[in-house]
Amino acid sequence: MYDGDIASTLVTEDDIRAKTAELAVRIADDYAERCATSDLLLVGVLKGAVMFMTDLARALPLPVQLEFMAVSSYGSATSSSGVVRILKDLDRDIADRHVLIVEDIIDSGLTLSWLLKNLESRGPASLAVCTLLRKPDAVKVDVPVQYVGFDIPNEFVVGYGLDYAERYRDLPFIGTLDPAVYA
Ligand code: 5GP
Ligand code: MG
Ligand code: MG
């Protein structure tokens, strides 16, 4: 599949599965008490977080509900500007709910920073973030991220939900693209 397009594998399917199980244990531990009377609400950011969100939901040994949001950040195809527009909002009110944002990757952190402010203003009981991947720049930004799968180098990656021009989302692992693909 996609012969020759992938230059290297950064995170294997096994790595993803093991890390998701590990994060699920931590999250279940942190939320078991708080979510005894109301289910944890996972908010996935479309489309990139879809694979991680569904695997995480199945790995979590506690009841969760799923909501999705789609946002577009103005900027080039490979970097974001922090100016965000809602393409699809949540279907439900999150007031007094325990909300966990599920992200594919945090790069500049601008999208997430905007999203946190936006969701915080809706009055959730709590708000936290779980991301599968994090790039070096994100560490410099002051955005609280409670659960991080993998810190990766500053390279453009695809697979497991992440795209380049809408392709490669269906790869079961995370890899880097051969520069010839951009050309
Ligand atoms: P941020 O606002 O943190 O700079 O950007 C976050 C969004 O940019 C991610 O949700 C993702 O859509 C996109 N993005 C950032 N880095 C990458 C990358 O390496 N590969 C892909 N496919 N998308 C990325
Ligand atoms: Mg994302
Ligand atoms: Mg994209």
PDB file of C-alpha atoms and ligand atoms in Angstrom:
ATOM      1  CA  MET A   1       0.000   0.000   0.000  1.00  0.00           C
ATOM      2  CA  TYR A   2       1.315   3.478  -0.911  1.00  0.00           C
ATOM      3  CA  ASP A   3       4.447   1.775  -2.236  1.00  0.00           C
ATOM      4  CA  GLY A   4       7.489   4.000  -1.966  1.00  0.00           C
ATOM      5  CA  ASP A   5       5.625   6.970  -0.436  1.00  0.00           C
ATOM      6  CA  ILE A   6       6.623   6.229   3.147  1.00  0.00           C
ATOM      7  CA  ALA A   7      10.245   7.046   3.929  1.00  0.00           C
ATOM      8  CA  SER A   8      10.346   5.581   7.445  1.00  0.00           C
ATOM      9  CA  THR A   9       8.168   4.160  10.181  1.00  0.00           C
ATOM     10  CA  LEU A  10       8.226   6.346  13.291  1.00  0.00           C
ATOM     11  CA  VAL A  11       5.654   4.557  15.457  1.00  0.00           C
ATOM     12  CA  THR A  12       4.616   0.978  14.687  1.00  0.00           C
ATOM     13  CA  GLU A  13       1.171  -0.539  15.012  1.00  0.00           C
ATOM     14  CA  ASP A  14       2.390  -2.511  18.059  1.00  0.00           C
ATOM     15  CA  ASP A  15       3.813   0.664  19.650  1.00  0.00           C
ATOM     16  CA  ILE A  16       0.456   2.392  19.185  1.00  0.00           C
ATOM     17  CA  ARG A  17      -1.488  -0.516  20.650  1.00  0.00           C
ATOM     18  CA  ALA A  18       0.777  -0.809  23.713  1.00  0.00           C
ATOM     19  CA  LYS A  19       0.798   2.947  24.356  1.00  0.00           C
ATOM     20  CA  THR A  20      -2.979   3.210  23.987  1.00  0.00           C
ATOM     21  CA  ALA A  21      -3.435   0.440  26.566  1.00  0.00           C
ATOM     22  CA  GLU A  22      -1.013   2.218  28.920  1.00  0.00           C
ATOM     23  CA  LEU A  23      -2.796   5.565  28.548  1.00  0.00           C
ATOM     24  CA  ALA A  24      -6.169   3.882  29.026  1.00  0.00           C
ATOM     25  CA  VAL A  25      -5.072   2.493  32.396  1.00  0.00           C
ATOM     26  CA  ARG A  26      -3.876   5.927  33.548  1.00  0.00           C
ATOM     27  CA  ILE A  27      -7.029   7.676  32.338  1.00  0.00           C
ATOM     28  CA  ALA A  28      -9.347   5.084  33.885  1.00  0.00           C
ATOM     29  CA  ASP A  29      -7.446   5.438  37.134  1.00  0.00           C
ATOM     30  CA  ASP A  30      -7.746   9.231  37.105  1.00  0.00           C
ATOM     31  CA  TYR A  31     -11.436   9.294  36.177  1.00  0.00           C
ATOM     32  CA  ALA A  32     -12.960   6.246  37.905  1.00  0.00           C
ATOM     33  CA  GLU A  33     -14.094   8.184  40.949  1.00  0.00           C
ATOM     34  CA  ARG A  34     -15.092  11.411  39.186  1.00  0.00           C
ATOM     35  CA  CYS A  35     -17.050   9.549  36.527  1.00  0.00           C
ATOM     36  CA  ALA A  36     -18.899   7.198  38.869  1.00  0.00           C
ATOM     37  CA  THR A  37     -22.169   9.015  38.249  1.00  0.00           C
ATOM     38  CA  SER A  38     -21.658  10.567  34.825  1.00  0.00           C
ATOM     39  CA  ASP A  39     -19.801   9.039  31.874  1.00  0.00           C
ATOM     40  CA  LEU A  40     -16.511  10.482  30.690  1.00  0.00           C
ATOM     41  CA  LEU A  41     -17.011  12.429  27.465  1.00  0.00           C
ATOM     42  CA  LEU A  42     -14.334  12.001  24.813  1.00  0.00           C
ATOM     43  CA  VAL A  43     -14.211  14.892  22.366  1.00  0.00           C
ATOM     44  CA  GLY A  44     -12.354  13.927  19.207  1.00  0.00           C
ATOM     45  CA  VAL A  45     -11.056  16.446  16.745  1.00  0.00           C
ATOM     46  CA  LEU A  46     -11.893  15.375  13.189  1.00  0.00           C
ATOM     47  CA  LYS A  47     -10.556  13.891  11.134  1.00  0.00           C
ATOM     48  CA  GLY A  48      -7.064  13.148  12.401  1.00  0.00           C
ATOM     49  CA  ALA A  49      -8.027  11.865  15.839  1.00  0.00           C
ATOM     50  CA  VAL A  50     -10.590   9.320  14.640  1.00  0.00           C
ATOM     51  CA  MET A  51      -8.387   6.207  14.706  1.00  0.00           C
ATOM     52  CA  PHE A  52      -6.831   7.033  18.076  1.00  0.00           C
ATOM     53  CA  MET A  53     -10.173   8.047  19.561  1.00  0.00           C
ATOM     54  CA  THR A  54     -11.919   4.805  18.639  1.00  0.00           C
ATOM     55  CA  ASP A  55      -9.014   2.623  19.786  1.00  0.00           C
ATOM     56  CA  LEU A  56      -8.703   4.571  23.037  1.00  0.00           C
ATOM     57  CA  ALA A  57     -12.451   4.314  23.683  1.00  0.00           C
ATOM     58  CA  ARG A  58     -12.285   0.525  23.285  1.00  0.00           C
ATOM     59  CA  ALA A  59      -9.195   0.250  25.490  1.00  0.00           C
ATOM     60  CA  LEU A  60     -10.729   2.280  28.329  1.00  0.00           C
ATOM     61  CA  PRO A  61     -12.229   0.029  31.004  1.00  0.00           C
ATOM     62  CA  LEU A  62     -14.897   2.594  31.885  1.00  0.00           C
ATOM     63  CA  PRO A  63     -17.995   3.826  30.060  1.00  0.00           C
ATOM     64  CA  VAL A  64     -17.303   6.726  27.729  1.00  0.00           C
ATOM     65  CA  GLN A  65     -19.419   8.783  25.373  1.00  0.00           C
ATOM     66  CA  LEU A  66     -18.118  10.084  22.065  1.00  0.00           C
ATOM     67  CA  GLU A  67     -18.452  13.539  20.561  1.00  0.00           C
ATOM     68  CA  PHE A  68     -16.686  15.033  17.575  1.00  0.00           C
ATOM     69  CA  MET A  69     -15.691  18.492  16.532  1.00  0.00           C
ATOM     70  CA  ALA A  70     -14.226  19.640  13.253  1.00  0.00           C
ATOM     71  CA  VAL A  71     -12.149  22.773  13.155  1.00  0.00           C
ATOM     72  CA  SER A  72     -10.091  24.383  10.465  1.00  0.00           C
ATOM     73  CA  SER A  73      -7.109  26.506  11.263  1.00  0.00           C
ATOM     74  CA  TYR A  74      -6.200  29.045   8.649  1.00  0.00           C
ATOM     75  CA  GLY A  75      -2.682  28.539   7.376  1.00  0.00           C
ATOM     76  CA  SER A  76      -0.733  26.432   4.955  1.00  0.00           C
ATOM     77  CA  ALA A  77      -1.240  22.705   4.520  1.00  0.00           C
ATOM     78  CA  THR A  78       1.573  21.879   6.913  1.00  0.00           C
ATOM     79  CA  SER A  79       1.434  24.593   9.575  1.00  0.00           C
ATOM     80  CA  SER A  80      -1.334  26.318  11.487  1.00  0.00           C
ATOM     81  CA  SER A  81      -1.928  29.980  12.287  1.00  0.00           C
ATOM     82  CA  GLY A  82      -3.990  29.783  15.470  1.00  0.00           C
ATOM     83  CA  VAL A  83      -6.996  31.374  13.789  1.00  0.00           C
ATOM     84  CA  VAL A  84      -9.590  28.672  14.090  1.00  0.00           C
ATOM     85  CA  ARG A  85     -13.029  28.222  12.587  1.00  0.00           C
ATOM     86  CA  ILE A  86     -15.579  25.631  13.730  1.00  0.00           C
ATOM     87  CA  LEU A  87     -16.680  23.440  10.816  1.00  0.00           C
ATOM     88  CA  LYS A  88     -18.713  21.063  12.960  1.00  0.00           C
ATOM     89  CA  ASP A  89     -19.616  21.802  16.541  1.00  0.00           C
ATOM     90  CA  LEU A  90     -20.454  19.342  19.325  1.00  0.00           C
ATOM     91  CA  ASP A  91     -23.971  17.891  19.187  1.00  0.00           C
ATOM     92  CA  ARG A  92     -24.467  18.260  22.915  1.00  0.00           C
ATOM     93  CA  ASP A  93     -23.981  20.542  25.839  1.00  0.00           C
ATOM     94  CA  ILE A  94     -20.848  19.756  27.868  1.00  0.00           C
ATOM     95  CA  ALA A  95     -21.766  21.805  30.938  1.00  0.00           C
ATOM     96  CA  ASP A  96     -20.919  19.901  34.144  1.00  0.00           C
ATOM     97  CA  ARG A  97     -19.430  17.017  32.156  1.00  0.00           C
ATOM     98  CA  HIS A  98     -15.951  15.556  32.547  1.00  0.00           C
ATOM     99  CA  VAL A  99     -14.433  16.190  29.126  1.00  0.00           C
ATOM    100  CA  LEU A 100     -11.282  14.696  27.638  1.00  0.00           C
ATOM    101  CA  ILE A 101     -10.147  16.184  24.325  1.00  0.00           C
ATOM    102  CA  VAL A 102      -8.572  13.513  22.127  1.00  0.00           C
ATOM    103  CA  GLU A 103      -6.034  14.800  19.604  1.00  0.00           C
ATOM    104  CA  ASP A 104      -3.888  13.162  16.963  1.00  0.00           C
ATOM    105  CA  ILE A 105      -0.919  15.517  17.172  1.00  0.00           C
ATOM    106  CA  ILE A 106       0.103  18.774  18.794  1.00  0.00           C
ATOM    107  CA  ASP A 107       2.574  20.835  16.826  1.00  0.00           C
ATOM    108  CA  SER A 108       2.474  24.579  17.540  1.00  0.00           C
ATOM    109  CA  GLY A 109      -0.295  24.010  20.085  1.00  0.00           C
ATOM    110  CA  LEU A 110      -2.282  26.898  18.619  1.00  0.00           C
ATOM    111  CA  THR A 111      -5.280  24.810  17.585  1.00  0.00           C
ATOM    112  CA  LEU A 112      -5.453  23.159  20.985  1.00  0.00           C
ATOM    113  CA  SER A 113      -5.010  26.406  22.854  1.00  0.00           C
ATOM    114  CA  TRP A 114      -8.001  27.866  21.012  1.00  0.00           C
ATOM    115  CA  LEU A 115     -10.037  24.707  21.551  1.00  0.00           C
ATOM    116  CA  LEU A 116      -9.347  24.676  25.288  1.00  0.00           C
ATOM    117  CA  LYS A 117     -10.573  28.258  25.673  1.00  0.00           C
ATOM    118  CA  ASN A 118     -13.637  27.536  23.567  1.00  0.00           C
ATOM    119  CA  LEU A 119     -14.652  24.392  25.493  1.00  0.00           C
ATOM    120  CA  GLU A 120     -13.746  25.874  28.885  1.00  0.00           C
ATOM    121  CA  SER A 121     -16.256  28.679  28.248  1.00  0.00           C
ATOM    122  CA  ARG A 122     -19.030  26.044  28.072  1.00  0.00           C
ATOM    123  CA  GLY A 123     -18.596  25.165  31.739  1.00  0.00           C
ATOM    124  CA  PRO A 124     -17.431  21.523  31.831  1.00  0.00           C
ATOM    125  CA  ALA A 125     -16.869  19.909  35.230  1.00  0.00           C
ATOM    126  CA  SER A 126     -13.302  19.246  34.085  1.00  0.00           C
ATOM    127  CA  LEU A 127     -11.304  19.532  30.890  1.00  0.00           C
ATOM    128  CA  ALA A 128      -8.155  17.642  29.977  1.00  0.00           C
ATOM    129  CA  VAL A 129      -6.214  16.647  26.875  1.00  0.00           C
ATOM    130  CA  CYS A 130      -4.921  13.358  25.541  1.00  0.00           C
ATOM    131  CA  THR A 131      -2.790  13.394  22.402  1.00  0.00           C
ATOM    132  CA  LEU A 132      -1.179  10.493  20.601  1.00  0.00           C
ATOM    133  CA  LEU A 133       1.726  12.560  19.270  1.00  0.00           C
ATOM    134  CA  ARG A 134       3.526  15.702  20.297  1.00  0.00           C
ATOM    135  CA  LYS A 135       6.183  17.647  18.411  1.00  0.00           C
ATOM    136  CA  PRO A 136       9.044  19.638  20.022  1.00  0.00           C
ATOM    137  CA  ASP A 137       7.458  23.088  19.497  1.00  0.00           C
ATOM    138  CA  ALA A 138       4.399  22.055  21.507  1.00  0.00           C
ATOM    139  CA  VAL A 139       6.533  21.569  24.590  1.00  0.00           C
ATOM    140  CA  LYS A 140       7.490  25.268  24.487  1.00  0.00           C
ATOM    141  CA  VAL A 141       3.888  26.475  24.386  1.00  0.00           C
ATOM    142  CA  ASP A 142       2.065  26.827  27.654  1.00  0.00           C
ATOM    143  CA  VAL A 143      -0.782  24.417  26.904  1.00  0.00           C
ATOM    144  CA  PRO A 144      -1.531  21.807  29.544  1.00  0.00           C
ATOM    145  CA  VAL A 145      -1.542  18.299  28.089  1.00  0.00           C
ATOM    146  CA  GLN A 146      -2.154  15.598  30.659  1.00  0.00           C
ATOM    147  CA  TYR A 147      -1.710  12.519  28.477  1.00  0.00           C
ATOM    148  CA  VAL A 148       0.904  12.208  25.724  1.00  0.00           C
ATOM    149  CA  GLY A 149       1.522   9.065  23.707  1.00  0.00           C
ATOM    150  CA  PHE A 150       4.784   9.820  21.928  1.00  0.00           C
ATOM    151  CA  ASP A 151       7.105  12.800  21.651  1.00  0.00           C
ATOM    152  CA  ILE A 152       8.319  12.761  18.055  1.00  0.00           C
ATOM    153  CA  PRO A 153      10.889  14.762  16.086  1.00  0.00           C
ATOM    154  CA  ASN A 154       9.899  17.825  14.103  1.00  0.00           C
ATOM    155  CA  GLU A 155       8.976  15.969  10.920  1.00  0.00           C
ATOM    156  CA  PHE A 156       5.760  15.836   8.933  1.00  0.00           C
ATOM    157  CA  VAL A 157       4.109  12.491   9.663  1.00  0.00           C
ATOM    158  CA  VAL A 158       1.180  10.597   8.195  1.00  0.00           C
ATOM    159  CA  GLY A 159      -0.861   7.518   9.009  1.00  0.00           C
ATOM    160  CA  TYR A 160      -3.262   6.347  11.723  1.00  0.00           C
ATOM    161  CA  GLY A 161      -5.624   9.247  10.995  1.00  0.00           C
ATOM    162  CA  LEU A 162      -3.023  11.790   9.888  1.00  0.00           C
ATOM    163  CA  ASP A 163      -3.135  12.855   6.252  1.00  0.00           C
ATOM    164  CA  TYR A 164      -1.273  14.547   3.499  1.00  0.00           C
ATOM    165  CA  ALA A 165      -3.879  15.977   1.087  1.00  0.00           C
ATOM    166  CA  GLU A 166      -6.441  13.542   2.622  1.00  0.00           C
ATOM    167  CA  ARG A 167      -4.313  10.472   1.828  1.00  0.00           C
ATOM    168  CA  TYR A 168      -2.558   8.004   4.166  1.00  0.00           C
ATOM    169  CA  ARG A 169      -5.073   8.279   7.037  1.00  0.00           C
ATOM    170  CA  ASP A 170      -5.784   4.560   6.650  1.00  0.00           C
ATOM    171  CA  LEU A 171      -2.214   3.408   7.331  1.00  0.00           C
ATOM    172  CA  PRO A 172      -2.129   1.477  10.636  1.00  0.00           C
ATOM    173  CA  PHE A 173       1.196   3.051  11.707  1.00  0.00           C
ATOM    174  CA  ILE A 174       2.825   6.501  11.810  1.00  0.00           C
ATOM    175  CA  GLY A 175       5.461   7.235   9.210  1.00  0.00           C
ATOM    176  CA  THR A 176       7.297  10.017   7.448  1.00  0.00           C
ATOM    177  CA  LEU A 177       6.633  10.842   3.821  1.00  0.00           C
ATOM    178  CA  ASP A 178       9.188  10.547   1.075  1.00  0.00           C
ATOM    179  CA  PRO A 179      10.014  14.127  -0.038  1.00  0.00           C
ATOM    180  CA  ALA A 180       9.159  13.097  -3.603  1.00  0.00           C
ATOM    181  CA  VAL A 181       5.483  13.029  -2.571  1.00  0.00           C
ATOM    182  CA  TYR A 182       5.483  16.789  -1.905  1.00  0.00           C
ATOM    183  CA  ALA A 183       7.225  17.553  -5.157  1.00  0.00           C
TER     184      ALA A 183
HETATM  185  P1  5GP B   1      -1.026  22.941  15.757  1.00  0.00           P
HETATM  186  O1  5GP B   1      -2.105  23.966  15.891  1.00  0.00           O
HETATM  187  O2  5GP B   1      -0.704  22.240  17.043  1.00  0.00           O
HETATM  188  O3  5GP B   1       0.213  23.512  15.108  1.00  0.00           O
HETATM  189  O4  5GP B   1      -1.510  21.916  14.669  1.00  0.00           O
HETATM  190  C1  5GP B   1      -2.259  20.827  14.960  1.00  0.00           C
HETATM  191  C2  5GP B   1      -2.848  20.236  13.689  1.00  0.00           C
HETATM  192  O5  5GP B   1      -1.966  20.402  12.561  1.00  0.00           O
HETATM  193  C3  5GP B   1      -3.019  18.747  13.846  1.00  0.00           C
HETATM  194  O6  5GP B   1      -4.260  18.433  14.411  1.00  0.00           O
HETATM  195  C4  5GP B   1      -2.862  18.265  12.415  1.00  0.00           C
HETATM  196  O7  5GP B   1      -4.101  18.367  11.751  1.00  0.00           O
HETATM  197  C5  5GP B   1      -1.883  19.228  11.800  1.00  0.00           C
HETATM  198  N1  5GP B   1      -0.505  18.690  11.868  1.00  0.00           N
HETATM  199  C6  5GP B   1       0.513  19.145  12.630  1.00  0.00           C
HETATM  200  N2  5GP B   1       1.618  18.401  12.442  1.00  0.00           N
HETATM  201  C7  5GP B   1       1.289  17.449  11.529  1.00  0.00           C
HETATM  202  C8  5GP B   1       2.023  16.365  10.910  1.00  0.00           C
HETATM  203  O8  5GP B   1       3.206  16.094  11.150  1.00  0.00           O
HETATM  204  N3  5GP B   1       1.331  15.590  10.032  1.00  0.00           N
HETATM  205  C9  5GP B   1       0.021  15.820   9.713  1.00  0.00           C
HETATM  206  N4  5GP B   1      -0.538  14.997   8.834  1.00  0.00           N
HETATM  207  N5  5GP B   1      -0.692  16.827  10.275  1.00  0.00           N
HETATM  208  C10 5GP B   1      -0.064  17.635  11.173  1.00  0.00           C
HETATM  209 MG    MG B   2      -5.792  17.303  15.290  1.00  0.00          MG
HETATM  210 MG    MG B   3      -4.530  17.399   7.929  1.00  0.00          MG
END
